[in-house]
Coordinates of C-alpha atoms in Angstrom, one line a residue:
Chain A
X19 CA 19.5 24.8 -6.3
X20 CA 19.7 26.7 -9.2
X21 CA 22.5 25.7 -11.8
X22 CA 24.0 28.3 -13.6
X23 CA 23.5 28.3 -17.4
X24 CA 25.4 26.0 -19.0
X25 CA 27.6 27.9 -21.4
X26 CA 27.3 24.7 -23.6
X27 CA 23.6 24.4 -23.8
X28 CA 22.2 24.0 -27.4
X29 CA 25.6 22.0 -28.2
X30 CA 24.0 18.6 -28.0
X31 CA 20.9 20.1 -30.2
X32 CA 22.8 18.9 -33.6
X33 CA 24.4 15.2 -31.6
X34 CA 25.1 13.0 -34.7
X35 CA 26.1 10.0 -32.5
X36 CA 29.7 8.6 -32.6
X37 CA 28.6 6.0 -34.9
X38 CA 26.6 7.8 -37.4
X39 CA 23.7 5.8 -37.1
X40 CA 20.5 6.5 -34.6
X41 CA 19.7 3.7 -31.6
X42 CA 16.5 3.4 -32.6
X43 CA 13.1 1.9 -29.8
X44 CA 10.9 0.0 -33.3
X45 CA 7.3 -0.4 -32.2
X46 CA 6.3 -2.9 -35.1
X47 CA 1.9 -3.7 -35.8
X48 CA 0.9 -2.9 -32.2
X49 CA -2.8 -4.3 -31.3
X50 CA -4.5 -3.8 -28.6
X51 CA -8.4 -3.8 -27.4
X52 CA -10.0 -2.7 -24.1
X53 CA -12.9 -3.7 -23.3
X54 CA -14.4 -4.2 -27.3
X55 CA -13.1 -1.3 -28.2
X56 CA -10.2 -0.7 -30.0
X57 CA -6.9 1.4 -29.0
X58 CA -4.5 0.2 -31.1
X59 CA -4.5 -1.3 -34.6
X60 CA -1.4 -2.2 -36.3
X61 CA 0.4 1.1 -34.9
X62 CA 3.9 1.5 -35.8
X63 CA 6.4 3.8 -34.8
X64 CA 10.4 4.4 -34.8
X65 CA 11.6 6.4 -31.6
X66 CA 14.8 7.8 -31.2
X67 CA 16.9 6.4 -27.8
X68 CA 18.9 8.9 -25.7
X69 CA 16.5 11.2 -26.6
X70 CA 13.1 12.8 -24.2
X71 CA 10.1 12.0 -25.7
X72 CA 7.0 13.6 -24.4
X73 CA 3.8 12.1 -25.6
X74 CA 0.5 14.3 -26.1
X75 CA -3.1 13.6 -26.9
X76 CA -6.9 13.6 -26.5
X77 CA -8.4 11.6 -23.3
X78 CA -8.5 8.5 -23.8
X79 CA -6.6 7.8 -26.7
X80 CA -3.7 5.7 -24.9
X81 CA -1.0 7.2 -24.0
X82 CA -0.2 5.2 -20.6
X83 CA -1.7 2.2 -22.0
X84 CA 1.3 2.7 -25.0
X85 CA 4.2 3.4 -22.5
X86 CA 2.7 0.4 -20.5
X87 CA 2.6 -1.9 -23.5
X88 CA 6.2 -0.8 -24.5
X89 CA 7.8 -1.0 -20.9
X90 CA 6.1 -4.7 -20.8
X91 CA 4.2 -3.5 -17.5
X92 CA 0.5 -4.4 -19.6
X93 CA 0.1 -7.4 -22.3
X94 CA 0.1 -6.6 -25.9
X95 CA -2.3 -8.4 -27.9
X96 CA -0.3 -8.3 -30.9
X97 CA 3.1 -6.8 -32.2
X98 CA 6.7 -6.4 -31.0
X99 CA 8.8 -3.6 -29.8
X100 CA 12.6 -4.1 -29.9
X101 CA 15.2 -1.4 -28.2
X102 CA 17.9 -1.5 -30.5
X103 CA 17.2 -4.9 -31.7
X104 CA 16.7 -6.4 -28.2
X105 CA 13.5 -7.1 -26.8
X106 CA 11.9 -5.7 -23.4
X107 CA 13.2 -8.6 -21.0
X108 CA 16.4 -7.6 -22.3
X109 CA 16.2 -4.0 -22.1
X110 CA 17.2 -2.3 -18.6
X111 CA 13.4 -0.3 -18.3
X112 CA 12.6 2.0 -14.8
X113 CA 9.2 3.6 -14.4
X114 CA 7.9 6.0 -12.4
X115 CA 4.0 6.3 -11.8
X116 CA 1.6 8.9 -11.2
X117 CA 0.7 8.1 -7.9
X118 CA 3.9 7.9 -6.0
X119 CA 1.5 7.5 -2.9
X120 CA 0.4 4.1 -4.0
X121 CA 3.8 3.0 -6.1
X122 CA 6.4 3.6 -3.1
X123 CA 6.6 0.4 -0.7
X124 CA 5.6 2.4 3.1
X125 CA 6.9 -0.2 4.8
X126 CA 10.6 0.9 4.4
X127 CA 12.1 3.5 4.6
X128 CA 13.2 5.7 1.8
X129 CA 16.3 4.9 1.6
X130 CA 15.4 1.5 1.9
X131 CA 13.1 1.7 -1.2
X132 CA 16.3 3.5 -3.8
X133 CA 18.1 0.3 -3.0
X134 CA 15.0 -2.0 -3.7
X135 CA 15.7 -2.4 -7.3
X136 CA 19.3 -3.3 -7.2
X137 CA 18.5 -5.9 -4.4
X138 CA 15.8 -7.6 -6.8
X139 CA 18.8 -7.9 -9.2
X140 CA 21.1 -9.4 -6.9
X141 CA 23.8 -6.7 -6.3
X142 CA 25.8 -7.6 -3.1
X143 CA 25.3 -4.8 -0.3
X144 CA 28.2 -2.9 -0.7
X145 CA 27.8 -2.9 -4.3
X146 CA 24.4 -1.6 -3.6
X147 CA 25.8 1.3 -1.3
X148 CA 28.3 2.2 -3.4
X149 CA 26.1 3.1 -6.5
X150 CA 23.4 4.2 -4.3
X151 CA 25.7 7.2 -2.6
X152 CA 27.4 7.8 -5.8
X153 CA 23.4 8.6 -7.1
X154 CA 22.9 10.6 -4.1
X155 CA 26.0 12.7 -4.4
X156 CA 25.4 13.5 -8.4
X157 CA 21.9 15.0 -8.1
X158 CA 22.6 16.7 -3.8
X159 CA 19.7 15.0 -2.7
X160 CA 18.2 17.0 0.5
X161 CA 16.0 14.8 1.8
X162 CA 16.1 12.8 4.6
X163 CA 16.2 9.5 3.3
X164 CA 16.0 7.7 6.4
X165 CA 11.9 8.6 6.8
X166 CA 9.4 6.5 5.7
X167 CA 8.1 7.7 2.4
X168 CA 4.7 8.7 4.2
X169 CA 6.1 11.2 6.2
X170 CA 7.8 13.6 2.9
X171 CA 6.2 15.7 0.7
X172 CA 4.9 14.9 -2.5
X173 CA 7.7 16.4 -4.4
X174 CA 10.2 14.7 -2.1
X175 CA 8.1 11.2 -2.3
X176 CA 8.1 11.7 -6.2
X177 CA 11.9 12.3 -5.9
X178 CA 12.4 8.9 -4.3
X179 CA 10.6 7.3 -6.7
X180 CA 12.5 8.9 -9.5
X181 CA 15.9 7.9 -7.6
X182 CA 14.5 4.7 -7.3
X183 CA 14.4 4.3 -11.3
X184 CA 17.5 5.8 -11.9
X185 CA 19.6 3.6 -9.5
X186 CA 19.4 0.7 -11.9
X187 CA 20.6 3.3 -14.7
X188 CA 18.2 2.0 -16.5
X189 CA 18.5 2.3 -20.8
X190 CA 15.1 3.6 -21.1
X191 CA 12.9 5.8 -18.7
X192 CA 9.4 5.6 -18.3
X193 CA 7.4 8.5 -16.5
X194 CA 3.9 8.4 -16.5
X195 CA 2.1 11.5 -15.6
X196 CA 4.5 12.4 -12.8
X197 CA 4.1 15.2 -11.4
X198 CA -0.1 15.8 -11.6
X199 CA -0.4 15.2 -8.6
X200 CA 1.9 17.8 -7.4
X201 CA 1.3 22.0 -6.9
X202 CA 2.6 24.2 -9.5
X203 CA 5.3 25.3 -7.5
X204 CA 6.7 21.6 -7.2
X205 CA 5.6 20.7 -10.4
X206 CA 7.9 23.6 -11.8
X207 CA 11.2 22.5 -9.5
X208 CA 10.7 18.5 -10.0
X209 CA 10.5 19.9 -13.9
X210 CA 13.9 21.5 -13.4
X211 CA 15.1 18.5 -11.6
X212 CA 13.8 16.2 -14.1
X213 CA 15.7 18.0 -16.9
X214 CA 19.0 18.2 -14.8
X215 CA 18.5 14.4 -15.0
X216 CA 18.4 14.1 -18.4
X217 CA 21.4 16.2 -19.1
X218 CA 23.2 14.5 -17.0
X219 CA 22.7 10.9 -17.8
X220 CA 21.0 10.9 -21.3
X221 CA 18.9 8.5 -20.7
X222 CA 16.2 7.6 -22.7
X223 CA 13.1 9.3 -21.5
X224 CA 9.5 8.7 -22.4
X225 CA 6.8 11.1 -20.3
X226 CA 3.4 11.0 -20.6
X227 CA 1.9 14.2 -19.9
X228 CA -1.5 16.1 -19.9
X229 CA 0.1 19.1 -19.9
X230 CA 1.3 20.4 -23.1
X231 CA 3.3 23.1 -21.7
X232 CA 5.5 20.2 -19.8
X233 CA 5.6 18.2 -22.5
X234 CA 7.5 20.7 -24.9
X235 CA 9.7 22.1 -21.9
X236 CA 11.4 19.1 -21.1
X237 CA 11.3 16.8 -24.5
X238 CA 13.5 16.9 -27.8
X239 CA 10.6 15.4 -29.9
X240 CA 6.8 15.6 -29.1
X241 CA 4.3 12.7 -30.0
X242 CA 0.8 13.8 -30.8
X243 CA -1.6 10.9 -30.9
X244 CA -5.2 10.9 -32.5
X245 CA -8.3 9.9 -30.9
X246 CA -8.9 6.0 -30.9
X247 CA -8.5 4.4 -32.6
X248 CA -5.0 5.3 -32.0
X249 CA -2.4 6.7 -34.7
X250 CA 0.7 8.9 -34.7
X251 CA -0.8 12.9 -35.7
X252 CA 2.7 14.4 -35.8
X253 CA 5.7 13.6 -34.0
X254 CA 7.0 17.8 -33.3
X255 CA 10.7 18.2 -33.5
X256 CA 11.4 20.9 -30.3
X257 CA 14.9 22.0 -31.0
X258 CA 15.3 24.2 -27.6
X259 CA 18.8 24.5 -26.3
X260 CA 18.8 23.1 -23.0
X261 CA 18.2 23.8 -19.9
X262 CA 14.4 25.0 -20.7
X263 CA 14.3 28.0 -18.6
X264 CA 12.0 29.9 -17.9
X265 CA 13.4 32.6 -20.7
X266 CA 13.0 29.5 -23.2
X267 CA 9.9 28.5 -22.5
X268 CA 8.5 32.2 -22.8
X269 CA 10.3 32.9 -26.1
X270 CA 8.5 33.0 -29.0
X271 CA 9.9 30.0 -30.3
X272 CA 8.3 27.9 -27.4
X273 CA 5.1 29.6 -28.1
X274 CA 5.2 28.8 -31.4
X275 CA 5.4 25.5 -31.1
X276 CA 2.9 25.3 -28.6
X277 CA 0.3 26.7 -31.0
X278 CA 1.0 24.5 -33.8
X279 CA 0.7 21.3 -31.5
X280 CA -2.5 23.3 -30.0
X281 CA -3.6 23.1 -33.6
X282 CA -2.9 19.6 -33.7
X283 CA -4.5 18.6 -31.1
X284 CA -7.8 20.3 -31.6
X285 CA -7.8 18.7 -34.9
X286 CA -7.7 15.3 -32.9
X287 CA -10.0 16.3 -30.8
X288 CA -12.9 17.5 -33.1
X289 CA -11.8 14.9 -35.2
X290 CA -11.6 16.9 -38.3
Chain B
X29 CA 1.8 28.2 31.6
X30 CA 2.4 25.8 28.8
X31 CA 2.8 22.6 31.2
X32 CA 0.2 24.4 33.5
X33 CA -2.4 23.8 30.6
X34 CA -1.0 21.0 29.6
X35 CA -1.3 19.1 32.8
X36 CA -4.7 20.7 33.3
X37 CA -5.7 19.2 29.9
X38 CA -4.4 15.7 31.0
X39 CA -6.8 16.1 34.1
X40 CA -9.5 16.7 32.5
X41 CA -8.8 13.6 29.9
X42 CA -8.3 11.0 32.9
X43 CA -11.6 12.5 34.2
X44 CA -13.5 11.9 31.2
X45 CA -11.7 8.2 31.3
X46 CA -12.5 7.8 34.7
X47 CA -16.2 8.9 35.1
X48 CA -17.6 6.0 33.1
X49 CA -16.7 3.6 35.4
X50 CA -17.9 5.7 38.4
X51 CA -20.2 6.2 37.3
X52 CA -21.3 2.7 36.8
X53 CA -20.4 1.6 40.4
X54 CA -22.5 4.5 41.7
X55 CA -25.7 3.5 39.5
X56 CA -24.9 -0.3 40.7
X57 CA -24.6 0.8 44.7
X58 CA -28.0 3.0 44.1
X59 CA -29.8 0.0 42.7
X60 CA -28.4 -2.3 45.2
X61 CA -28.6 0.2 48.1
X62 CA -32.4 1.3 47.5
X63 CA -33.3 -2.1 47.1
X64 CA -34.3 -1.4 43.2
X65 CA -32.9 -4.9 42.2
X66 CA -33.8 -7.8 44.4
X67 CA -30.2 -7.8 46.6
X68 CA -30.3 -11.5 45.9
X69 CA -29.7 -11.1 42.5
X70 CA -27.2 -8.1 42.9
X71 CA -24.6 -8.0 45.7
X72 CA -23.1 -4.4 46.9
X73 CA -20.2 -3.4 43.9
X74 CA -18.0 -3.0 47.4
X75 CA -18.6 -6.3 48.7
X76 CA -17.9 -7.9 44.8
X77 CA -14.7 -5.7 44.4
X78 CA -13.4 -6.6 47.6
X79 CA -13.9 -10.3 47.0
X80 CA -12.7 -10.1 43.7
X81 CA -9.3 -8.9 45.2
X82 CA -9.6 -11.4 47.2
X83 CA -9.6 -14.2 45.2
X84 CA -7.1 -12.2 43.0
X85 CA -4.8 -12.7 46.1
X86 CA -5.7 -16.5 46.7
X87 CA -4.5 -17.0 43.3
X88 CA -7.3 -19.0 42.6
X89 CA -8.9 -16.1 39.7
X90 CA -5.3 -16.0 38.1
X91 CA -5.4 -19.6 37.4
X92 CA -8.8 -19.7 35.7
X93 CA -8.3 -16.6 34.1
X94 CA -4.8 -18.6 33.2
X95 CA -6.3 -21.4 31.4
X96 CA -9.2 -19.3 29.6
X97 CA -6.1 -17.6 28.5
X98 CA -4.5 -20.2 27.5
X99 CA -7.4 -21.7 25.3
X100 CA -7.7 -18.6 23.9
X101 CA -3.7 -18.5 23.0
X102 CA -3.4 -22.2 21.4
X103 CA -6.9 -21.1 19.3
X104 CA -5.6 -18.4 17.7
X105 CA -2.2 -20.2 17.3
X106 CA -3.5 -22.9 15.2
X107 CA -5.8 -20.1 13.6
X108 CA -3.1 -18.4 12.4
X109 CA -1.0 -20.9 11.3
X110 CA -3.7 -22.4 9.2
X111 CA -5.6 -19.4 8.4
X112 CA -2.8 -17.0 6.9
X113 CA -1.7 -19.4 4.5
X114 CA -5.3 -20.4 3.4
X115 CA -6.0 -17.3 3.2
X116 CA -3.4 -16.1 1.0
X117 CA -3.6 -18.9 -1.5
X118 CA -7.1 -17.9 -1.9
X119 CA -6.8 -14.6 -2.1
X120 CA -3.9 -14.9 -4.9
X121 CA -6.8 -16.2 -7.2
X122 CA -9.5 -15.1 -7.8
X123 CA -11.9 -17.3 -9.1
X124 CA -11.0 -20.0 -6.7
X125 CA -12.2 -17.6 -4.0
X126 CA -15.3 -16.5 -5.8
X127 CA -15.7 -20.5 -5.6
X128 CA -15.6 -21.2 -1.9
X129 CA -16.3 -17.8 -1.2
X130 CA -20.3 -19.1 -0.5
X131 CA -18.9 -21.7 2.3
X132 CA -16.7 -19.2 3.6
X133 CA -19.3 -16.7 4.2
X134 CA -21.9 -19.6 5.0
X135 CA -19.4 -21.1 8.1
X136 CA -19.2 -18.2 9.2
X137 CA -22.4 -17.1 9.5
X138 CA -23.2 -19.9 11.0
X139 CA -22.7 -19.8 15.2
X140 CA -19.6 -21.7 16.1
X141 CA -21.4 -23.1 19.6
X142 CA -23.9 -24.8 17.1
X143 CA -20.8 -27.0 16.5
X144 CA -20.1 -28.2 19.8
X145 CA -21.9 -31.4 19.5
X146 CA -19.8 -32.2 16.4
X147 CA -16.4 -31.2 17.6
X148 CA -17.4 -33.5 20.7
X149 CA -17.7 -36.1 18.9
X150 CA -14.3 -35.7 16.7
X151 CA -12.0 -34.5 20.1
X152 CA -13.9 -35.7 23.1
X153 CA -14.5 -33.8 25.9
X154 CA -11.7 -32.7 26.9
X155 CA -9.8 -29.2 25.8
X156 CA -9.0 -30.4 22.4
X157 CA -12.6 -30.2 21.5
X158 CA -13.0 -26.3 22.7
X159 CA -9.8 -25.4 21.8
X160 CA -11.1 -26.6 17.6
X161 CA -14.3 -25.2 18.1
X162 CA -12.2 -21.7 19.0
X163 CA -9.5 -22.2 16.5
X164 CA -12.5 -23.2 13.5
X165 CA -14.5 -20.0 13.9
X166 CA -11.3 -17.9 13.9
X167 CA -9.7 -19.7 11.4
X168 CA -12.6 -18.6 9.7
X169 CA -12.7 -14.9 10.0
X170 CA -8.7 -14.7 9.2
X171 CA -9.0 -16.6 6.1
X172 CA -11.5 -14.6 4.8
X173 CA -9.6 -11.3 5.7
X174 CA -6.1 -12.5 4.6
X175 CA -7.8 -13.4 1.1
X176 CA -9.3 -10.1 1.3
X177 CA -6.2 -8.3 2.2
X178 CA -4.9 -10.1 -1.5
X179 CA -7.1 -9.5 -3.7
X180 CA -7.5 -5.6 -3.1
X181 CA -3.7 -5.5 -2.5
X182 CA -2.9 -1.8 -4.6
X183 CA -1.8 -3.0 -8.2
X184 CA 0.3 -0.1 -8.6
X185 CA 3.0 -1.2 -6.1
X186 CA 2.8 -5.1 -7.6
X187 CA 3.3 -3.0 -10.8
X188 CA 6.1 -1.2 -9.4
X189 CA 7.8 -4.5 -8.3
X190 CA 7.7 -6.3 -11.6
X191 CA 8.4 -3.2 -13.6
X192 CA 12.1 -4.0 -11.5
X193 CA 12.1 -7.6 -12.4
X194 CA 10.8 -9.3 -9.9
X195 CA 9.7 -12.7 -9.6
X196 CA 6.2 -13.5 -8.8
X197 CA 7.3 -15.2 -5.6
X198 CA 9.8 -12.4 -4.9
X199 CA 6.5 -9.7 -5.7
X200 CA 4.4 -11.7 -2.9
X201 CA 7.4 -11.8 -0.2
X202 CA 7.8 -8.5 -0.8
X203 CA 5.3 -6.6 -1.0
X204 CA 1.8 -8.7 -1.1
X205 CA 2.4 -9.8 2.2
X206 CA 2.4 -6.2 3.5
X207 CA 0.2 -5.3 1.5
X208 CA -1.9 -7.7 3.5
X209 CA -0.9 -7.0 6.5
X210 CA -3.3 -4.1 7.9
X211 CA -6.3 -6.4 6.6
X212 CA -5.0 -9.4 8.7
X213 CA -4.7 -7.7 11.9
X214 CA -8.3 -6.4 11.4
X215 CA -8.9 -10.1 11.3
X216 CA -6.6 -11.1 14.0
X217 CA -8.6 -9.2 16.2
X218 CA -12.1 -10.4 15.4
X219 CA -10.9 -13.6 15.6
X220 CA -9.4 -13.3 18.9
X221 CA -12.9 -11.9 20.4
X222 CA -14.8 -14.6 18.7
X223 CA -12.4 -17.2 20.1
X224 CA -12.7 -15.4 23.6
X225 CA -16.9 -15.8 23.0
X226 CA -16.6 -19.5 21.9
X227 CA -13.9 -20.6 24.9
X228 CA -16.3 -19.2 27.5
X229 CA -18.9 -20.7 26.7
X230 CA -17.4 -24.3 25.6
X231 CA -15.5 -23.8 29.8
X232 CA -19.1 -23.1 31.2
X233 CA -21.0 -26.4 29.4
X234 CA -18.8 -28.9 27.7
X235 CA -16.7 -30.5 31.3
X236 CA -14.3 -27.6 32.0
X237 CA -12.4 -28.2 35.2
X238 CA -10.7 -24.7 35.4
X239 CA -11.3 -21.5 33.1
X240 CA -13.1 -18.4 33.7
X241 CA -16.7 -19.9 31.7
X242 CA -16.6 -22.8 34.2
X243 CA -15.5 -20.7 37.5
X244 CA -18.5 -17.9 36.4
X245 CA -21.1 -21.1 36.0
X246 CA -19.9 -22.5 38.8
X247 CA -19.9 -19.7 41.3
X248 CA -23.8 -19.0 39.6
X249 CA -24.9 -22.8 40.6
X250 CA -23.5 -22.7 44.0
X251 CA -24.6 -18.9 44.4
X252 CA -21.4 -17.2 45.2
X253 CA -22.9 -14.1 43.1
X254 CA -19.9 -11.8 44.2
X255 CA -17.7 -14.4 42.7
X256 CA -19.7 -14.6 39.5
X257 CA -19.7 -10.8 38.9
X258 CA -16.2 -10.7 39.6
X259 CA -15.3 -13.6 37.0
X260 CA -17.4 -11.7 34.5
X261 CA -15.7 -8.9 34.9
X262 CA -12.2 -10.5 34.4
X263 CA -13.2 -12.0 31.1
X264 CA -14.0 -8.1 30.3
X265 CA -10.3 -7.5 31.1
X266 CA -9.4 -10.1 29.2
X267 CA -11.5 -9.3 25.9
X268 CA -10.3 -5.7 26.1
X269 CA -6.8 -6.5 27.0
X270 CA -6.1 -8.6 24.1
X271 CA -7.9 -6.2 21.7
X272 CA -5.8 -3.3 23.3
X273 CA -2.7 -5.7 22.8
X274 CA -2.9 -5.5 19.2
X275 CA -4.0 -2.4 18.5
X276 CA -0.3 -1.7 19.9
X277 CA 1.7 -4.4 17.8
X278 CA -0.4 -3.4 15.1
X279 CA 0.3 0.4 15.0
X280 CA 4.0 -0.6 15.6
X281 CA 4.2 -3.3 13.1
X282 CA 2.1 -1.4 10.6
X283 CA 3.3 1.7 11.0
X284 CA 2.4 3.0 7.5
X285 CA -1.6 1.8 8.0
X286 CA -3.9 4.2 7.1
X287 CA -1.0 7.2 6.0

């Protein structure tokens, strides 16, 4: 399961892309209100694509209901986000929830639910088959995709779902919270997974965590958000060669940054 | 030893099964043998099971129990047909639920044989009139779990579905309708036990030629009580057959229910 250490890990740290300029997600005068109170007032923020971003912050302060606004899964009341200049509709966007229990469709088999997506865009069968083996056989999926979601483990039902948002490869990732609901021993592998994703395809990621610990393992940039109403504290550069092993995350880089966006947070959270 | 405790164990379970019903034939040959209940009003169980077989043989119990079943069938037909849509547009919004949700619950509440008179008069006497009496009050109790069903269908996998791109219509095909599913067979089979209820009683007073209701009243008016104790026992089988029924489809069907 393992992967050996890739001798060229830490290469991509200084990627100046091809083109010399940055494919950029613009999040322009954001507004949003729940229930009379405010979340979001004229937030704006620049995010850079092919890149993991890991948002952090107090309870409360939004950080599903911003990577639900910007996936176009929950109404904006004001403001426009734009993925390289082109709007949600036209951006390819996958997300994977929390609750895999309650986001997987039980009536059909796993298998049945990878291919799900690419039938709601109208890829014939074999086309379908094709890309959905050609998934399979890049990231050795072990699990016996032929059950009905219900009767696999969290971590392998959380592994479907993920499958299931990558099958589209979509341009931009959405995770909210994924693996909270999982033990720490799966929590730890589906980490590993997750990052062996990323380095493979480059996609776009943008996970919501509530663990600080997971959100500086597996992102290049860190977004710390304030209490409501909602602003951008510090957005934490984590320049970590990849993979985040467990020698990285105990170095005393890691550990550093972990204190400084500890300091950040409590900040937030006291409200100094 | 394994399949020795294995088979004991399945011993034991058909005896637990089995000693209800014992149990009640040997409390109903105590009462009738010591004279307890007035023998006129209770026949030996003996004597009722071996006339029930009897008329099992004739045929003449199969073809009642035949047309009560039929009844029953083209009730929850035209129940189903009527009610899953209904129940389903309602459901899909909200407020016009919250609007009729007062008749709904009023209709039914109110008891569907207080409607006979009414439905005579729209269908006649004949079956057309008991078969809408049936097919009303079920109708009833599926619309109002259908909508049900929709509106506490789990957001997250309607989420899930969009967040892919799909249509409305495609998120409702898809995965609404399932999500429905468990709620409408808990209302396919209250309806099916109220439409059994309402058929009995429309075969025993409202001009029934055949049926279980009318053989039961009629083998009560021309005192054939092994007969009637019989009958009433066949519309048992017939409640708790159909319930049993569905319980199967719907474990097959809904396989994921409840996991």
């Amino acid at each position: 399961m393992h992967a050996p250490r890739q001798g060229v890990a830490g290469a991509d740290v200084v990627s100046p892309r091809s083109s010399g300029r940055t494919r950029l997600i613009t999040i322009r005068g954001l507004d949003k209100t729940f229930g009379g109170s405010t979340i979001y007032k004229d937030f704006s923020l620049d995010l850079p694509q092919g890149r993991f971003i890991s948002i952090f912050g107090p309870n409360g302060c939004g950080k599903s209901t911003l990577i639900n606004m910007i996936s176009g899964l929950a109404p904006m009341d004001a403001g426009e986000v734009l993925y390289d200049g082109q709007t949600i509709q036209e951006t390819r966007i996958s997300y994977v929830f929390q609750n895999y229990r309650e986001a997987l469709f039980p009536w059909l088999r796993a298998i049945d639910n990878i291919h799900y997506p690419l039938k709601v865009m109208g890829v014939p069968a074999a086309e379908r088959r094709a890309r959905v083996d050609n998934l399979l056989a890049e990231f050795e999926v072990k699990i016996d995709l032929n059950a009905y979601p219900y009767t696999l483990s969290g971590g392998q039902q959380q592994t479907v779902s993920i499958l299931r948002a990558l099958v589209t490869s979509p341009e931009v990732l959405f995770l909210d919270e994924p693996f909270s609901a999982l033990d720490y021993e799966m929590t730890l592998f589906m980490r590993e997974q997750l990052q062996k994703i990323f380095m493979k395809t480059r996609t776009t990621m943008l996970l919501v965590s509530h663990d600080l610990e997971e959100a500086i393992q597996l992102a290049d940039k860190v977004l710390l958000l304030t209490r409501r109403p909602t602003r951008v504290a510090e957005i934490v550069d984590v320049d970590l060669a990849w993979p985040r092993t467990a020698a990285v995350t105990t170095s005393e880089r890691f550990t550093g940054l972990k204190r400084h966006c500890l300091d950040v947070f409590w900040r937030q959270v006291k409200g100094e | 030893m394994m399949s020795q405790s294995l088979s004991r164990d399945t011993a034991a379970r058909t005896l637990q099964y089995a000693a209800g019903p014992v149990l009640l034939v040997a409390a109903w040959w105590v009462a009738y043998a010591t004279g307890a209940v007035n023998s006129d009003l209770l026949p030996s169980p003996f004597l009722t099971i071996a006339d029930t077989v009897k008329n099992i043989q004739s045929g003449r119990l199969g073809v009642d129990f035949g047309a009560t079943l039929m009844r029953v069938g083209y009730s929850i037909l035209i129940a189903v047909a009527a009610g899953v849509p209904a129940g389903i547009a309602l459901g899909a919004n909200a407020s016009v639920y919250r609007s009729v949700e007062f008749l709904i619950d009023f209709f039914r509440s109110t008891p569907a044989t207080a409607l006979f008179p009414l439905f005579l008069l729209l269908f006649g006497l004949g079956d057309p009139a008991k078969i809408a009496v049936a097919a009303f009050a079920a109708w009833l109790v599926l619309v109002f779990n259908v909508a049900y069903g929709v509106l506490n269908a789990r957001q997250t996998r309607i989420l899930a579905a969009r967040s892919m791109g799909a249509s409305s219509l495609r998120v409702f095909r898809d995965v609404t309708f399932f999500e429905t599913l468990p709620q409408t067979f808990v209302g396919l089979r209250t309806a099916v036990s109220i439409a059994l209820v309402v058929i009995i009683v429309a075969e025993m007073f409202i001009g029934a030629s055949d049926g279980l209701g009318h053989r039961i009243i009629d083998a009560q008016i021309s005192y054939n009580l092994t007969d009637m104790y019989g009958s009433i026992v066949a519309t048992g089988v017939m409640g708790y057959g159909l319930n049993l029924l569905l319980l199967l489809v719907e474990k097959s069907v809904i396989h994921w229910s409840g996991r």
